[in-house]
GROMACS .gro file of C-alpha atoms in nm:
model
  201
    1MET     CA    1  -1.853   0.216   1.112
    2LYS     CA    2  -1.690   0.542   1.216
    3ILE     CA    3  -1.333   0.659   1.180
    4ILE     CA    4  -1.184   0.835   1.481
    5CYS     CA    5  -0.858   1.018   1.412
    6ILE     CA    6  -0.599   1.146   1.656
    7GLY     CA    7  -0.407   1.461   1.571
    8ARG     CA    8  -0.074   1.583   1.710
    9ASN     CA    9   0.010   1.252   1.881
   10TYR     CA   10   0.380   1.271   1.790
   11SER     CA   11   0.548   1.582   1.928
   12GLU     CA   12   0.788   1.622   1.634
   13HIS     CA   13   0.496   1.624   1.390
   14ALA     CA   14   0.312   1.883   1.599
   15LYS     CA   15   0.626   2.098   1.592
   16GLU     CA   16   0.673   2.066   1.216
   17LEU     CA   17   0.323   2.210   1.163
   18GLY     CA   18   0.369   2.478   1.427
   19ASN     CA   19   0.105   2.331   1.658
   20GLU     CA   20   0.104   2.327   2.037
   21ILE     CA   21   0.166   1.999   2.221
   22PRO     CA   22  -0.178   1.885   2.346
   23GLU     CA   23  -0.263   1.785   2.702
   24ASN     CA   24  -0.531   1.541   2.582
   25PRO     CA   25  -0.579   1.355   2.253
   26VAL     CA   26  -0.691   1.583   1.970
   27ILE     CA   27  -0.983   1.411   1.796
   28PHE     CA   28  -1.145   1.460   1.459
   29MET     CA   29  -1.363   1.227   1.253
   30LYS     CA   30  -1.386   1.093   0.902
   31PRO     CA   31  -1.708   0.946   0.759
   32ASP     CA   32  -1.709   0.587   0.636
   33THR     CA   33  -1.723   0.722   0.279
   34ALA     CA   34  -1.366   0.846   0.329
   35VAL     CA   35  -1.230   0.491   0.301
   36LEU     CA   36  -1.042   0.455  -0.029
   37LYS     CA   37  -1.161   0.175  -0.254
   38GLY     CA   38  -0.872   0.016  -0.441
   39ASN     CA   39  -0.517   0.143  -0.470
   40ASP     CA   40  -0.559   0.458  -0.678
   41PHE     CA   41  -0.598   0.793  -0.503
   42TYR     CA   42  -0.731   1.076  -0.719
   43VAL     CA   43  -0.627   1.425  -0.611
   44PRO     CA   44  -0.950   1.619  -0.555
   45GLU     CA   45  -1.017   1.927  -0.764
   46PHE     CA   46  -1.057   2.154  -0.459
   47SER     CA   47  -0.697   2.124  -0.337
   48ASN     CA   48  -0.349   2.192  -0.470
   49ASP     CA   49  -0.171   2.067  -0.157
   50ILE     CA   50  -0.268   1.712  -0.058
   51HIS     CA   51  -0.041   1.568   0.213
   52TYR     CA   52   0.015   1.207   0.318
   53GLU     CA   53   0.012   1.117   0.688
   54LEU     CA   54   0.100   0.756   0.771
   55GLU     CA   55  -0.057   0.615   1.088
   56VAL     CA   56  -0.108   0.294   1.282
   57VAL     CA   57  -0.477   0.202   1.272
   58VAL     CA   58  -0.660   0.009   1.545
   59LYS     CA   59  -0.976  -0.185   1.463
   60ILE     CA   60  -1.230  -0.211   1.746
   61SER     CA   61  -1.336  -0.573   1.808
   62LYS     CA   62  -1.550  -0.519   2.117
   63GLY     CA   63  -1.780  -0.223   2.166
   64GLY     CA   64  -1.799  -0.018   2.479
   65LYS     CA   65  -1.858   0.312   2.653
   66TYR     CA   66  -1.658   0.468   2.939
   67ILE     CA   67  -1.382   0.212   2.887
   68GLN     CA   68  -1.107   0.224   3.149
   69LYS     CA   69  -0.746   0.224   3.033
   70GLU     CA   70  -0.665  -0.099   3.213
   71SER     CA   71  -0.932  -0.284   3.014
   72ALA     CA   72  -0.890  -0.101   2.683
   73GLY     CA   73  -0.672  -0.378   2.540
   74LYS     CA   74  -0.972  -0.612   2.542
   75HIS     CA   75  -1.148  -0.392   2.286
   76TYR     CA   76  -0.914  -0.448   1.991
   77GLU     CA   77  -0.743  -0.753   1.846
   78GLU     CA   78  -0.593  -0.625   1.521
   79ILE     CA   79  -0.383  -0.335   1.395
   80GLY     CA   80  -0.287  -0.211   1.049
   81LEU     CA   81  -0.160   0.099   0.875
   82GLY     CA   82  -0.348   0.384   0.717
   83ILE     CA   83  -0.282   0.706   0.530
   84ASP     CA   84  -0.474   1.013   0.637
   85PHE     CA   85  -0.477   1.225   0.322
   86THR     CA   86  -0.517   1.591   0.412
   87ALA     CA   87  -0.597   1.892   0.197
   88ARG     CA   88  -0.342   2.108   0.376
   89ASP     CA   89  -0.428   2.429   0.192
   90LEU     CA   90  -0.796   2.392   0.276
   91GLN     CA   91  -0.716   2.291   0.634
   92SER     CA   92  -0.500   2.601   0.684
   93GLU     CA   93  -0.777   2.822   0.547
   94LEU     CA   94  -1.037   2.663   0.776
   95LYS     CA   95  -0.813   2.683   1.081
   96SER     CA   96  -0.740   3.049   1.017
   97LYS     CA   97  -1.115   3.115   1.033
   98GLY     CA   98  -1.165   2.902   1.345
   99LEU     CA   99  -1.373   2.651   1.148
  100PRO     CA  100  -1.377   2.269   1.169
  101TRP     CA  101  -1.138   2.063   0.955
  102GLU     CA  102  -1.379   1.806   0.812
  103LEU     CA  103  -1.373   1.937   0.455
  104ALA     CA  104  -0.994   1.899   0.454
  105LYS     CA  105  -0.985   1.563   0.631
  106GLY     CA  106  -1.306   1.372   0.556
  107PHE     CA  107  -1.343   1.392   0.180
  108ASP     CA  108  -1.401   1.077  -0.028
  109GLY     CA  109  -1.092   0.857  -0.048
  110SER     CA  110  -0.903   1.043   0.225
  111ALA     CA  111  -0.869   0.737   0.452
  112VAL     CA  112  -0.645   0.464   0.314
  113VAL     CA  113  -0.653   0.144   0.518
  114SER     CA  114  -0.433  -0.165   0.486
  115GLY     CA  115  -0.526  -0.516   0.582
  116PHE     CA  116  -0.528  -0.595   0.954
  117PHE     CA  117  -0.300  -0.821   1.156
  118LYS     CA  118  -0.322  -0.986   1.498
  119LYS     CA  119  -0.178  -0.754   1.759
  120GLU     CA  120  -0.015  -1.038   1.954
  121ASN     CA  121   0.236  -1.074   1.670
  122TYR     CA  122   0.386  -0.735   1.753
  123ASN     CA  123   0.535  -0.534   2.037
  124LEU     CA  124   0.281  -0.253   2.035
  125ASP     CA  125   0.500  -0.036   2.257
  126ARG     CA  126   0.777  -0.032   1.995
  127LEU     CA  127   0.601  -0.079   1.664
  128GLN     CA  128   0.809   0.041   1.369
  129PHE     CA  129   0.634   0.173   1.059
  130SER     CA  130   0.748   0.374   0.760
  131LEU     CA  131   0.635   0.533   0.434
  132LEU     CA  132   0.825   0.547   0.108
  133LYS     CA  133   0.741   0.794  -0.168
  134ASN     CA  134   0.885   0.693  -0.502
  135LYS     CA  135   1.128   0.461  -0.315
  136ASP     CA  136   1.254   0.739  -0.084
  137LYS     CA  137   1.172   0.704   0.285
  138VAL     CA  138   0.974   1.010   0.394
  139GLN     CA  139   0.826   0.895   0.727
  140ASP     CA  140   0.981   0.666   0.986
  141GLY     CA  141   0.771   0.622   1.297
  142ASN     CA  142   0.773   0.418   1.615
  143THR     CA  143   0.486   0.388   1.860
  144LYS     CA  144   0.728   0.443   2.149
  145ASP     CA  145   0.717   0.810   2.050
  146MET     CA  146   0.339   0.843   2.083
  147MET     CA  147   0.223   1.086   2.350
  148PHE     CA  148  -0.099   0.885   2.396
  149ASP     CA  149  -0.081   0.509   2.344
  150PHE     CA  150  -0.356   0.290   2.203
  151ASP     CA  151  -0.514   0.224   2.542
  152ASP     CA  152  -0.505   0.594   2.634
  153ILE     CA  153  -0.681   0.679   2.309
  154ILE     CA  154  -0.951   0.414   2.344
  155ALA     CA  155  -1.023   0.511   2.704
  156PHE     CA  156  -1.038   0.882   2.620
  157ALA     CA  157  -1.247   0.850   2.304
  158SER     CA  158  -1.497   0.616   2.470
  159GLN     CA  159  -1.583   0.884   2.724
  160TYR     CA  160  -1.743   1.078   2.437
  161PHE     CA  161  -1.831   0.819   2.171
  162THR     CA  162  -1.972   0.471   2.211
  163LEU     CA  163  -1.724   0.245   2.034
  164ARG     CA  164  -1.869  -0.023   1.811
  165VAL     CA  165  -1.726  -0.332   1.647
  166GLY     CA  166  -1.553  -0.236   1.323
  167ASP     CA  167  -1.477   0.124   1.419
  168LEU     CA  168  -1.131   0.238   1.313
  169ILE     CA  169  -0.896   0.460   1.508
  170PHE     CA  170  -0.614   0.640   1.325
  171THR     CA  171  -0.363   0.696   1.605
  172GLY     CA  172  -0.155   0.987   1.476
  173THR     CA  173   0.133   1.048   1.237
  174PRO     CA  174   0.505   1.101   1.297
  175LYS     CA  175   0.707   1.382   1.141
  176GLY     CA  176   0.782   1.385   0.771
  177VAL     CA  177   0.441   1.457   0.621
  178GLY     CA  178   0.448   1.609   0.277
  179LYS     CA  179   0.279   1.676  -0.053
  180VAL     CA  180   0.185   1.418  -0.313
  181GLU     CA  181   0.192   1.472  -0.689
  182GLU     CA  182   0.033   1.288  -0.978
  183ASN     CA  183   0.210   0.956  -1.051
  184ASP     CA  184   0.370   0.933  -0.706
  185ILE     CA  185   0.384   0.583  -0.557
  186LEU     CA  186   0.342   0.547  -0.180
  187GLU     CA  187   0.447   0.226  -0.001
  188ALA     CA  188   0.378   0.163   0.366
  189TYR     CA  189   0.580  -0.082   0.576
  190LEU     CA  190   0.499  -0.239   0.912
  191GLU     CA  191   0.803  -0.385   1.088
  192GLY     CA  192   0.982  -0.394   0.756
  193GLU     CA  193   0.705  -0.569   0.564
  194LYS     CA  194   0.523  -0.384   0.287
  195ILE     CA  195   0.149  -0.397   0.352
  196LEU     CA  196   0.017  -0.106   0.147
  197ASP     CA  197   0.089   0.066  -0.182
  198ILE     CA  198  -0.099   0.356  -0.337
  199ARG     CA  199  -0.070   0.532  -0.673
  200ILE     CA  200  -0.150   0.903  -0.691
  201MET     CA  201  -0.366   0.986  -0.991
   0.00000   0.00000   0.00000
């Protein structure tokens, strides 16, 4: 199982980090060891600036290569939410040197994944999702604001990577990302229903 992540897929988030708006999906990867086990996230010793990034996650149900956009919908049946934890200080350092981001994005526990739900129960074009930190709403996203929708992402990624059953795609985060501190509680909501809660340790 691999984890494909899309960066800068919401223009307001790209702007808040001072990044250019991309012409194609920006892709990076997390190893399967990045998936958090349980509900406790331990801040790693190598970073003093861990940020949360809430995202809709697509689970691949049918493998494929060179998938066309018009058939991309046949390759996933379920969606969920995930948090892409990012060591922002380390990422900034790596970016300044022109180096890859993996150390800042792919460390153990950096990929939080909720349970998954049948996609036919939702309007994927207007999917509302939000993140609360200590009961305060910090991110409020809607898939209508994505620059590249789920089918765009699947079609694009499959030109480079063979998709396999069980692969996860983190589809990008809206504006409002920020730092976590010890004892913070994060709660993620999909269409108003809480489906994920994480304690920062």
